[in-house]
Amino acid sequence: MTLKDDWEEQLQKEYHLFINGQFKPSESGDRILTRNPANGEMLAFVSVADEKDVDQAVEAAQNAFEDWKATSAQERANILLRLADRVEENLTFLAIIESLDNGKPLREAREDMMTIADQFRYFAGCIRSQEGRYIQHNQAAFSILIHEPLGVIAQIVPWNFPLLIAVWKIVPALAAGNTVVIKPASNTPLSILEFARLTQDILPPGVLNVIPGLGTKCGEALLKHRNINKITFTGSTEVGKHIGKIAAESILPTTLELGGKSANIIFPDAPIKKAIEGAAIGILYNQGQVCSAGSRLFVHEEVYDEVIEGLKKIFMEIKIGDPLDPDVQMGPLIDEKQLQKVLAYVEIGKKEGATLIYGGQRVEDETLKNGFYIQPTLFTNVTNDMKIAQEEIFGPVLVVIKFREEQEVIDMANHSPYGLVGAVWSKDINRAIRVAKSIDTGTMWINEFNLVPAHSPFGGYKKSGYGRESHKMALKDYSQVKNIYISLTEEPTGWYKKL
Ligand code: NAP
Ligand code: MG
C-alpha cells in the first residue's frame, strides 16, 4: 500500500475549468492528459480553454471586480487568513497532488504548501497595516496618494513550482483588490485546480478563475484579451520576450520572472560545511528545475578540492526515487523532453572539454525506468564561456569554475545574460557585502541559499525579468497610484486678470 493508494479516492480522474466559482468543461470539449513524471502513468484528463472559455473567464473576473475592490481591507484580510487555514488543513493532500503531478519529493512539496499558507498570512497583515502618503504643496494645498487596483490580472505560470508560483501571483493581486484569471502550465494543472476547489466557499465567484490550456492557444488568447489590465508571467526568457511584446501592444503593466544562471561563490574563509551543503541545495532542490538554482559554482582554488570531494559525496549519497517516499530527496524531471534537454547539455559539456566527475546519465534502476530520472551531475574544469556555464539547463547539473582573485570572480559572475540571484560564502563580512553589492542580481545571499520568505522581495535584473514578487512591494505592482490634489482656498486665483 503506497501513500498514493491511501489518497486514491480523493484523486479525480477528470478536471474542468474553474470559472465564476464553478467547474465546467471547456466549450470545445477539448482535454489534455496530465501524467505522473515518476512513472509516466496517466493522472487525469483536464479540460483546456480556448478563446470562448477565455472570454467567459475574463468576463467573470470583470463582473466580480467592482464588488471585490469595494471590500474593506479588513474583509479581504480575513478572507486571506481563512485561505491560509484552508491550505494548512489540506496540506498533505495538496502536497501529494503536487508531488504526483510535478515529480517533486513530497517533503519539498510540503514545504511549498507551508510557504503558500505564509504568503496569505503575510499579505493579510500588509493590507491591514498599509498607510498612505500625503504631500504638502503649501499652507493651503496638499495631495493624498491613493493606491487603486488595476482590474483583471492575467497570470501565466510554469510547472516547476505549480501552486507556489501561482500563489505568489494570486495573493498580492487579490490583496490589492484585483481579480484574477490564471493559466497553469499544461503539464501541472492539478494543484491549482484543487486549490481553486478549496476557495469555493471562501472567495466570491469570479474573483479567481483558473483556465488550463496550451500556452500558444489559451495563453495567447488570455494575454491578447481586450479586457485584461495587467500581465504577470513566470517561465522561460524566450516566452517572456514574446509576452513583453504582446503587453506593449496594449500598454499593459507587466511583471516578468524569467530564467537564471546564478553564481554561488565560495571563498576560502567560508563556513565550509554549510557552503558545500548550500551548493548542493542550490542545484539539487526540485531536481535543479528552479529559476534561482545556483547552477554556476565558483570555488576559490584553496578550498577547491575539499568542496569537490564534499559535493561528490552528497551527490553519491542522495536518495533518488518515488517522490511520495518521505525519505526521497530527488524525484524525476518533469517530462521526457526536459530529461532529453538536460542529457543533451551533458553531452555538450563533455564536448566543450569539461570533466564529468559524477552522474550525467538517466537512472537505470528497474523500478524507476519509466520515470524521467537523472543522476545528479557534477562537471569540473569548466570555464565561464562554455555553453554549460552560460545557458540555463534546468536540471541537476552543477558546473564548477575555479578562481583565485575577488575581482576575477565578480567579473565572471556578472558575465551572464541573467541576474536573478546569487550567493557569497565568506566569514569576512566586509568582503561578503562588497562582493554581494558588485553582482548584478535581484537577490544575493550571504552564507545562505534559496531562502525567500514572504517578507523579502524576489525578482530579476537583466534578462531575468522585471517587477518584484513577495514582500509588500508586490502590492505596488498590482495597483496604480492616484494623486488627489486638494486646495483649501475658495478665492479665485485671479488668473484671467493677468492675461
Ligand atoms: P515556458 O514555455 O516559458 O512556459 C511557461 C508558461 O508559459 C506555461 O504555462 C506555458 O504554457 C506558457 N506559454 C508558453 N508559450 C506561451 C505563449 N506563446 N503565450 C502565452 N503563454 C505561453 O517554459 P517551459 O517550456 O515550461 O520550460 C522551458 C524552459 O523555461 C525550461 O527548460 C527552463 O529553462 C525555463 N523555465 C524557467 C522557469 C522559471 O521559473 N524562471 C520556470 C519554468 C521553465 P504550456 O505549459 O502550455 O506550454
Ligand atoms: Mg503532470
Coordinates of C-alpha atoms and ligand atoms in Angstrom, one line a residue:
M1 CA 0.0 0.0 0.0
T2 CA 1.6 3.3 -1.1
L3 CA 0.8 6.8 0.1
K4 CA -1.0 7.3 -3.3
D5 CA -3.3 4.3 -2.6
D6 CA -4.3 5.9 0.7
W7 CA -5.5 9.0 -1.2
E8 CA -6.7 7.3 -4.3
E9 CA -10.4 8.1 -3.6
Q10 CA -9.7 11.8 -3.4
L11 CA -7.8 11.9 -6.7
Q12 CA -10.1 12.9 -9.5
K13 CA -9.7 11.4 -13.0
E14 CA -11.3 14.4 -14.7
Y15 CA -10.8 18.1 -14.1
H16 CA -12.5 21.1 -15.6
L17 CA -12.1 24.8 -15.9
F18 CA -12.8 26.9 -12.8
I19 CA -14.8 29.9 -14.0
N20 CA -17.1 32.2 -11.9
G21 CA -16.7 29.9 -8.9
Q22 CA -17.8 26.7 -10.7
F23 CA -16.1 23.9 -12.5
K24 CA -17.2 23.4 -16.1
P25 CA -16.0 21.6 -19.2
S26 CA -14.5 23.7 -22.0
E27 CA -16.8 24.9 -24.7
S28 CA -15.0 22.8 -27.3
G29 CA -14.8 19.7 -25.1
D30 CA -11.1 19.5 -25.7
R31 CA -9.0 17.9 -23.0
I32 CA -5.3 17.2 -22.3
L33 CA -3.7 14.4 -20.2
T34 CA -1.5 15.1 -17.3
R35 CA 1.0 12.4 -16.2
N36 CA 3.0 11.4 -13.2
P37 CA 6.7 12.0 -14.1
A38 CA 7.7 9.3 -11.6
N39 CA 6.3 6.5 -13.8
G40 CA 4.8 8.2 -16.9
E41 CA 1.3 7.0 -15.9
M42 CA -1.8 9.0 -16.6
L43 CA -3.1 11.0 -13.7
A44 CA -6.1 12.8 -15.1
F45 CA -7.8 14.4 -18.1
V46 CA -8.1 18.2 -17.9
S47 CA -10.4 20.4 -19.9
V48 CA -8.5 23.0 -21.9
A49 CA -9.7 26.5 -22.6
D50 CA -9.8 28.2 -25.9
E51 CA -10.9 31.8 -26.9
K52 CA -14.6 31.2 -25.9
D53 CA -13.6 30.0 -22.4
V54 CA -11.1 32.8 -22.0
D55 CA -13.9 35.3 -22.8
Q56 CA -16.1 33.7 -20.1
A57 CA -13.3 33.7 -17.5
V58 CA -12.3 37.4 -18.2
E59 CA -16.0 38.4 -18.1
A60 CA -16.4 36.6 -14.8
A61 CA -13.4 38.4 -13.4
Q62 CA -14.6 41.7 -14.7
N63 CA -18.0 41.3 -13.1
A64 CA -16.5 40.3 -9.8
F65 CA -14.1 43.2 -9.8
E66 CA -16.4 46.1 -8.7
D67 CA -17.6 44.3 -5.6
W68 CA -14.2 42.8 -4.7
K69 CA -12.4 46.2 -4.9
A70 CA -15.1 47.7 -2.7
T71 CA -14.4 45.2 0.1
S72 CA -12.6 46.7 3.1
A73 CA -9.0 45.8 3.9
Q74 CA -10.4 44.1 6.9
E75 CA -12.8 41.9 4.9
R76 CA -10.1 41.0 2.4
A77 CA -7.5 40.3 5.1
N78 CA -9.9 38.0 6.8
I79 CA -10.6 36.1 3.6
L80 CA -6.8 35.7 3.0
L81 CA -6.4 34.3 6.6
R82 CA -9.2 31.8 6.0
L83 CA -7.5 30.7 2.8
A84 CA -4.2 30.2 4.8
D85 CA -6.0 28.0 7.3
R86 CA -7.7 26.1 4.4
V87 CA -4.3 25.4 2.8
E88 CA -2.9 24.2 6.1
E89 CA -5.9 21.9 6.8
N90 CA -5.4 20.3 3.4
L91 CA -1.6 20.5 3.4
T92 CA -0.9 16.8 2.9
F93 CA -3.5 16.3 0.2
L94 CA -2.2 19.4 -1.8
A95 CA 1.4 18.2 -1.3
I96 CA 0.6 14.8 -2.6
I97 CA -1.2 16.2 -5.7
E98 CA 1.8 18.5 -6.3
S99 CA 4.2 15.7 -5.9
L100 CA 2.2 13.4 -8.2
D101 CA 1.8 15.9 -11.0
N102 CA 5.2 17.5 -10.9
G103 CA 7.5 14.8 -9.5
K104 CA 9.0 16.8 -6.7
P105 CA 9.8 15.0 -3.4
L106 CA 6.9 15.0 -1.0
R107 CA 9.0 16.7 1.6
E108 CA 9.7 19.6 -0.8
A109 CA 6.0 19.8 -1.8
R110 CA 5.1 20.1 1.9
E111 CA 7.5 23.0 2.2
D112 CA 5.8 24.6 -0.8
M113 CA 2.4 24.4 0.9
M114 CA 3.7 25.8 4.2
T115 CA 5.2 28.7 2.2
I116 CA 1.9 29.2 0.5
A117 CA 0.0 29.5 3.8
D118 CA 2.5 32.0 4.9
Q119 CA 2.1 34.2 1.8
F120 CA -1.6 34.5 2.6
R121 CA -1.0 35.5 6.2
Y122 CA 1.8 37.9 5.3
F123 CA -0.3 39.8 2.7
A124 CA -3.3 39.8 5.1
G125 CA -1.1 41.6 7.6
C126 CA 0.2 44.0 4.9
I127 CA -3.2 45.3 3.8
R128 CA -4.3 45.8 7.5
S129 CA -1.2 47.9 8.2
Q130 CA -1.0 49.8 5.0
E131 CA -0.8 53.6 5.3
G132 CA -0.8 56.1 2.5
R133 CA 1.2 59.2 1.6
Y134 CA 0.4 62.8 1.6
I135 CA 2.3 65.7 0.0
Q136 CA 2.1 69.3 1.4
H137 CA 2.2 71.7 -1.5
N138 CA 1.8 74.9 0.5
Q139 CA -0.2 76.1 3.5
A140 CA -3.5 75.8 1.6
A141 CA -3.0 72.8 -0.6
F142 CA -1.9 69.2 -0.3
S143 CA -2.2 65.9 -2.1
I144 CA -3.2 62.5 -1.0
L145 CA -1.9 59.5 -2.9
I146 CA -4.3 56.6 -3.2
H147 CA -3.4 53.1 -4.5
E148 CA -6.2 51.7 -6.6
P149 CA -6.4 48.2 -8.0
L150 CA -5.8 47.7 -11.8
G151 CA -8.8 45.3 -12.6
V152 CA -8.4 41.9 -14.2
I153 CA -5.0 40.4 -13.9
A154 CA -3.9 37.7 -16.4
Q155 CA -1.3 35.3 -14.9
I156 CA 0.7 32.6 -16.6
V157 CA 2.8 30.2 -14.6
P158 CA 5.3 27.4 -15.2
W159 CA 5.5 23.8 -14.0
N160 CA 8.4 23.8 -11.6
F161 CA 6.5 25.2 -8.5
P162 CA 3.0 24.9 -9.9
L163 CA 1.0 26.1 -6.9
L164 CA 3.7 28.1 -5.1
I165 CA 4.4 30.4 -8.1
A166 CA 0.7 30.7 -8.8
V167 CA 0.1 31.8 -5.2
W168 CA 3.0 34.3 -5.4
K169 CA 0.9 36.0 -8.1
I170 CA -2.7 35.3 -6.9
V171 CA -2.2 36.6 -3.3
P172 CA -0.9 40.1 -3.9
A173 CA -3.2 40.6 -6.8
L174 CA -6.3 39.8 -4.7
A175 CA -4.9 41.6 -1.6
A176 CA -4.6 44.8 -3.7
G177 CA -8.3 44.4 -4.8
N178 CA -7.9 42.9 -8.3
T179 CA -9.5 39.8 -9.7
V180 CA -7.5 37.1 -11.5
V181 CA -7.6 34.7 -14.5
I182 CA -4.7 32.3 -14.2
K183 CA -3.4 29.7 -16.7
P184 CA -1.3 26.9 -15.2
A185 CA 1.4 25.1 -17.2
S186 CA -0.1 22.3 -19.3
N187 CA 1.8 19.5 -17.5
T188 CA 1.0 20.6 -13.9
P189 CA -2.6 22.0 -13.7
L190 CA -3.9 19.8 -10.8
S191 CA -2.7 21.6 -7.6
I192 CA -4.1 24.9 -8.8
L193 CA -7.4 23.4 -9.6
E194 CA -7.5 21.6 -6.3
F195 CA -6.7 24.9 -4.6
A196 CA -9.5 26.6 -6.5
R197 CA -11.9 24.0 -5.2
L198 CA -10.8 24.9 -1.6
T199 CA -11.6 28.5 -2.2
Q200 CA -15.1 27.9 -3.5
D201 CA -16.9 28.7 -0.2
I202 CA -14.5 31.5 0.7
L203 CA -13.9 33.6 -2.4
P204 CA -16.8 35.3 -4.1
P205 CA -17.5 33.8 -7.6
G206 CA -15.3 35.2 -10.4
V207 CA -12.6 36.7 -8.1
L208 CA -10.3 33.7 -9.0
N209 CA -10.6 31.9 -12.3
V210 CA -8.4 29.0 -13.4
I211 CA -8.2 28.1 -17.1
P212 CA -5.8 25.3 -18.0
G213 CA -4.8 25.3 -21.7
L214 CA -1.9 25.4 -24.1
G215 CA 0.3 28.4 -23.8
T216 CA 0.2 29.1 -27.6
K217 CA -3.6 28.9 -27.6
C218 CA -5.3 29.7 -24.3
G219 CA -2.3 31.7 -23.1
E220 CA -2.1 33.9 -26.1
A221 CA -5.9 34.4 -26.1
L222 CA -5.8 35.5 -22.5
L223 CA -2.9 37.9 -22.9
K224 CA -4.5 39.5 -26.0
H225 CA -7.9 39.8 -24.4
R226 CA -9.1 43.4 -24.6
N227 CA -10.4 43.5 -21.0
I228 CA -7.3 42.5 -19.0
N229 CA -5.4 45.2 -17.1
K230 CA -2.1 43.6 -16.3
I231 CA 0.1 40.6 -17.1
T232 CA 2.3 38.6 -14.8
F233 CA 4.4 35.7 -16.1
T234 CA 7.0 33.3 -14.8
G235 CA 8.8 31.0 -17.3
S236 CA 11.4 31.0 -19.9
T237 CA 13.1 34.1 -21.2
E238 CA 12.1 33.3 -24.8
V239 CA 8.4 33.2 -24.0
G240 CA 8.9 36.2 -21.6
K241 CA 10.2 38.3 -24.5
H242 CA 7.2 37.3 -26.6
I243 CA 4.8 38.2 -23.8
G244 CA 6.6 41.6 -23.3
K245 CA 5.8 42.4 -26.9
I246 CA 2.1 41.5 -26.5
A247 CA 1.9 43.6 -23.4
A248 CA 3.5 46.6 -25.2
E249 CA 0.7 46.4 -27.9
S250 CA -2.0 47.1 -25.3
I251 CA 0.2 49.3 -23.0
L252 CA -0.3 46.8 -20.1
P253 CA 1.9 46.8 -17.0
T254 CA 3.8 43.6 -16.8
T255 CA 5.8 41.6 -14.3
L256 CA 8.2 39.1 -15.8
E257 CA 10.1 36.5 -13.8
L258 CA 12.4 34.6 -16.2
G259 CA 15.4 32.4 -16.2
G260 CA 18.7 32.4 -14.4
K261 CA 22.2 31.0 -14.3
S262 CA 23.1 32.1 -10.8
A263 CA 26.6 32.3 -9.3
N264 CA 27.3 30.6 -6.0
I265 CA 30.7 31.8 -4.8
I266 CA 32.8 30.0 -2.2
F267 CA 35.8 31.9 -0.7
P268 CA 38.5 30.1 1.4
D269 CA 37.1 31.6 4.6
A270 CA 33.6 30.3 4.0
P271 CA 31.8 28.3 6.7
I272 CA 32.8 25.3 4.5
K273 CA 30.4 22.6 5.5
K274 CA 27.4 24.9 5.2
A275 CA 28.8 26.2 1.9
I276 CA 29.1 22.7 0.4
E277 CA 25.5 21.9 1.6
G278 CA 24.3 25.2 0.1
A279 CA 26.0 24.4 -3.2
A280 CA 24.2 21.0 -3.3
I281 CA 20.8 22.5 -2.3
G282 CA 21.4 25.2 -4.9
I283 CA 21.4 22.6 -7.7
L284 CA 19.6 19.5 -6.4
Y285 CA 16.5 21.1 -4.8
N286 CA 13.5 20.4 -7.1
Q287 CA 15.9 18.4 -9.3
G288 CA 17.5 21.7 -10.3
Q289 CA 14.4 22.9 -12.0
V290 CA 14.5 26.2 -10.2
C291 CA 14.9 29.6 -11.8
S292 CA 17.0 30.6 -8.8
A293 CA 19.2 27.5 -9.0
G294 CA 22.8 28.1 -8.0
S295 CA 23.9 26.5 -11.2
R296 CA 27.3 28.1 -11.6
L297 CA 29.6 27.3 -8.7
F298 CA 32.7 29.4 -8.3
V299 CA 35.2 27.9 -5.8
H300 CA 38.4 29.5 -4.6
E301 CA 41.5 27.4 -5.5
E302 CA 42.5 27.0 -1.8
V303 CA 39.3 25.1 -1.0
Y304 CA 38.6 23.6 -4.4
D305 CA 39.5 20.0 -3.7
E306 CA 37.7 20.0 -0.4
V307 CA 34.5 21.4 -1.9
I308 CA 34.5 19.0 -4.9
E309 CA 35.1 16.0 -2.5
G310 CA 32.2 17.2 -0.3
L311 CA 29.9 17.7 -3.2
K312 CA 30.7 14.3 -4.8
K313 CA 29.9 12.6 -1.5
I314 CA 26.5 14.3 -1.3
F315 CA 25.7 13.6 -5.0
M316 CA 26.6 9.9 -4.4
E317 CA 24.6 9.5 -1.3
I318 CA 21.4 11.4 -2.2
K319 CA 18.3 9.3 -2.2
I320 CA 16.6 9.2 -5.6
G321 CA 13.3 7.5 -6.0
D322 CA 9.5 7.7 -5.8
P323 CA 8.7 11.3 -4.7
L324 CA 6.0 10.1 -2.4
D325 CA 8.5 8.2 -0.3
P326 CA 9.1 10.6 2.6
D327 CA 12.8 9.8 2.6
V328 CA 13.4 10.5 -1.0
Q329 CA 15.5 13.7 -1.7
M330 CA 15.4 13.7 -5.5
G331 CA 12.5 12.8 -7.8
P332 CA 12.2 12.7 -11.6
L333 CA 12.4 15.6 -14.0
I334 CA 9.1 16.9 -15.3
D335 CA 9.0 15.0 -18.6
E336 CA 10.9 13.2 -21.3
K337 CA 11.5 16.4 -23.2
Q338 CA 13.2 18.1 -20.2
L339 CA 15.2 14.9 -19.5
Q340 CA 16.5 14.8 -23.1
K341 CA 17.3 18.5 -22.9
V342 CA 19.4 18.0 -19.8
L343 CA 21.1 14.9 -21.2
A344 CA 22.0 16.9 -24.3
Y345 CA 23.6 19.6 -22.2
V346 CA 25.7 16.8 -20.5
E347 CA 27.0 15.8 -24.0
I348 CA 27.7 19.5 -24.8
G349 CA 29.7 19.8 -21.6
K350 CA 31.8 16.8 -22.4
K351 CA 32.4 18.1 -26.0
E352 CA 33.4 21.5 -24.6
G353 CA 36.1 19.8 -22.6
A354 CA 34.7 19.9 -19.1
T355 CA 35.4 16.9 -16.8
L356 CA 32.3 14.9 -15.8
I357 CA 33.1 14.0 -12.2
Y358 CA 29.8 12.3 -11.3
G359 CA 26.4 11.5 -12.9
G360 CA 25.3 12.6 -16.3
Q361 CA 23.0 9.6 -17.0
R362 CA 19.4 8.6 -16.9
V363 CA 18.8 6.5 -13.8
E364 CA 18.6 2.8 -15.0
D365 CA 17.1 1.3 -11.8
E366 CA 14.4 -1.2 -12.8
T367 CA 11.7 0.4 -10.6
L368 CA 12.4 3.9 -11.9
K369 CA 12.9 3.2 -15.6
N370 CA 9.5 4.5 -16.7
G371 CA 10.1 7.8 -14.9
F372 CA 12.2 10.8 -16.0
Y373 CA 15.0 10.3 -13.5
I374 CA 18.5 11.6 -14.0
Q375 CA 21.6 11.3 -11.8
P376 CA 22.9 14.4 -10.0
T377 CA 25.6 15.6 -12.3
L378 CA 28.9 17.4 -11.5
F379 CA 31.3 19.0 -14.0
T380 CA 34.7 20.4 -13.1
N381 CA 37.3 22.1 -15.3
V382 CA 34.6 24.4 -16.6
T383 CA 35.3 27.8 -18.0
N384 CA 32.8 30.6 -17.8
D385 CA 32.4 31.0 -21.5
M386 CA 31.3 27.4 -22.1
K387 CA 27.6 26.8 -23.0
I388 CA 27.1 24.8 -19.9
A389 CA 28.2 27.8 -17.8
Q390 CA 26.1 30.3 -19.8
E391 CA 22.8 28.7 -20.6
E392 CA 20.0 27.7 -18.2
I393 CA 20.0 23.8 -18.1
F394 CA 17.1 23.5 -15.6
G395 CA 18.2 20.2 -14.2
P396 CA 20.6 18.9 -11.5
V397 CA 23.8 19.7 -13.4
L398 CA 26.4 21.7 -11.5
V399 CA 29.3 23.3 -13.3
V400 CA 32.3 24.3 -11.1
I401 CA 34.7 27.0 -12.0
K402 CA 37.9 27.6 -10.1
F403 CA 39.0 31.2 -9.2
R404 CA 41.8 33.0 -7.4
E405 CA 41.1 36.7 -7.2
E406 CA 38.0 38.6 -5.9
Q407 CA 37.7 40.9 -8.9
E408 CA 38.1 37.9 -11.3
V409 CA 35.1 36.1 -9.7
I410 CA 33.0 39.2 -9.7
D411 CA 33.7 39.7 -13.4
M412 CA 32.9 36.1 -14.2
A413 CA 29.7 36.1 -12.1
N414 CA 28.5 39.2 -13.9
H415 CA 29.4 37.8 -17.3
S416 CA 25.9 36.3 -17.8
P417 CA 22.8 37.5 -19.6
Y418 CA 20.8 36.7 -16.4
G419 CA 20.7 38.4 -13.0
L420 CA 18.2 36.6 -10.7
V421 CA 20.1 35.5 -7.6
G422 CA 23.5 34.6 -6.3
A423 CA 25.4 33.8 -3.1
V424 CA 28.6 34.6 -1.4
W425 CA 30.1 32.2 1.2
S426 CA 32.7 34.0 3.4
K427 CA 33.1 34.9 7.1
D428 CA 34.7 38.2 6.2
I429 CA 31.6 40.4 6.3
N430 CA 33.3 43.3 4.5
R431 CA 34.3 41.1 1.6
A432 CA 30.9 39.3 1.6
I433 CA 28.9 42.6 1.4
R434 CA 31.4 44.1 -1.1
V435 CA 31.0 41.1 -3.5
A436 CA 27.2 40.9 -2.9
K437 CA 26.9 44.6 -3.9
S438 CA 29.1 44.1 -7.0
I439 CA 27.0 41.4 -8.6
D440 CA 24.0 42.4 -10.8
T441 CA 21.2 40.4 -9.4
G442 CA 17.9 40.9 -7.7
T443 CA 18.9 38.8 -4.7
M444 CA 22.2 37.9 -3.1
W445 CA 22.5 35.6 -0.1
I446 CA 25.5 35.7 2.2
N447 CA 26.2 32.3 3.8
E448 CA 22.7 31.1 2.8
F449 CA 21.0 29.8 -0.3
N450 CA 17.5 29.9 -1.7
L451 CA 15.6 31.4 1.2
V452 CA 12.8 33.6 0.0
P453 CA 10.5 34.4 3.0
A454 CA 7.2 36.2 2.2
H455 CA 8.6 39.5 3.6
S456 CA 11.5 39.7 1.2
P457 CA 11.2 40.7 -2.5
F458 CA 12.1 38.4 -5.3
G459 CA 12.8 39.3 -8.9
G460 CA 15.4 39.8 -11.5
Y461 CA 18.0 42.2 -13.0
K462 CA 19.0 42.0 -16.7
K463 CA 17.3 39.1 -18.7
S464 CA 15.9 37.6 -15.6
G465 CA 12.9 40.0 -15.9
Y466 CA 11.4 42.9 -14.1
G467 CA 9.0 43.6 -11.2
R468 CA 9.1 42.0 -7.8
E469 CA 7.1 39.3 -6.1
S470 CA 6.7 38.5 -2.4
H471 CA 7.2 41.4 0.0
K472 CA 4.7 44.3 0.3
M473 CA 6.2 45.9 -2.8
A474 CA 4.3 43.3 -4.8
L475 CA 1.2 45.2 -3.8
K476 CA 2.5 48.3 -5.6
D477 CA 3.0 46.2 -8.7
Y478 CA -0.7 45.2 -8.5
S479 CA -2.0 48.8 -8.2
Q480 CA -1.9 52.2 -9.7
V481 CA -1.4 55.5 -7.9
K482 CA -3.9 58.3 -7.9
N483 CA -2.7 61.7 -6.9
I484 CA -5.7 63.7 -5.5
Y485 CA -4.7 67.4 -5.2
I486 CA -6.8 69.3 -2.6
S487 CA -7.0 73.1 -2.4
L488 CA -8.3 74.6 0.8
T489 CA -8.8 78.2 -0.5
E490 CA -12.1 79.3 -2.0
E491 CA -10.8 82.6 -3.5
P492 CA -10.3 82.6 -7.3
T493 CA -6.6 82.9 -8.2
G494 CA -7.3 85.9 -10.5
W495 CA -5.6 84.2 -13.3
Y496 CA -7.7 85.8 -16.2
K497 CA -6.9 89.3 -14.9
K498 CA -3.2 88.6 -15.6
L499 CA -3.8 87.9 -19.3
Ligands
NAP1 P1 7.6 28.2 -21.0 O1 7.4 27.7 -22.3 O2 8.1 29.6 -20.8 O3 6.2 28.0 -20.2 C1 5.8 28.8 -19.1 C2 4.3 29.0 -19.2 O4 4.1 29.9 -20.3 C3 3.5 27.8 -19.4 O5 2.2 28.0 -18.7 C4 3.3 27.8 -20.9 O6 2.1 27.0 -21.3 C5 3.1 29.3 -21.1 N1 3.3 29.6 -22.5 C6 4.2 29.1 -23.4 N2 4.1 29.7 -24.6 C7 3.2 30.7 -24.5 C8 2.7 31.8 -25.3 N3 3.2 31.9 -26.6 N4 1.8 32.6 -24.8 C9 1.4 32.5 -23.6 N5 1.8 31.6 -22.7 C10 2.7 30.7 -23.1 O7 8.6 27.3 -20.2 P2 8.6 25.7 -20.3 O8 8.5 25.3 -21.8 O9 7.6 25.1 -19.4 O10 10.1 25.4 -19.9 C11 11.2 25.7 -20.8 C12 12.3 26.3 -20.1 O11 12.0 27.5 -19.5 C13 12.9 25.4 -19.0 O12 13.8 24.5 -19.5 C14 13.6 26.5 -18.2 O13 14.9 26.8 -18.7 C15 12.7 27.7 -18.3 N6 11.8 27.8 -17.1 C16 12.0 28.8 -16.2 C17 11.2 28.9 -15.1 C18 11.4 30.0 -14.1 O14 10.9 29.8 -13.0 N7 12.0 31.0 -14.4 C19 10.1 28.0 -15.0 C20 9.9 27.1 -15.9 C21 10.7 27.0 -17.0 P3 2.3 25.5 -21.7 O15 2.6 24.8 -20.4 O16 1.0 25.1 -22.3 O17 3.5 25.4 -22.6
MG2 MG 1.9 16.2 -14.8

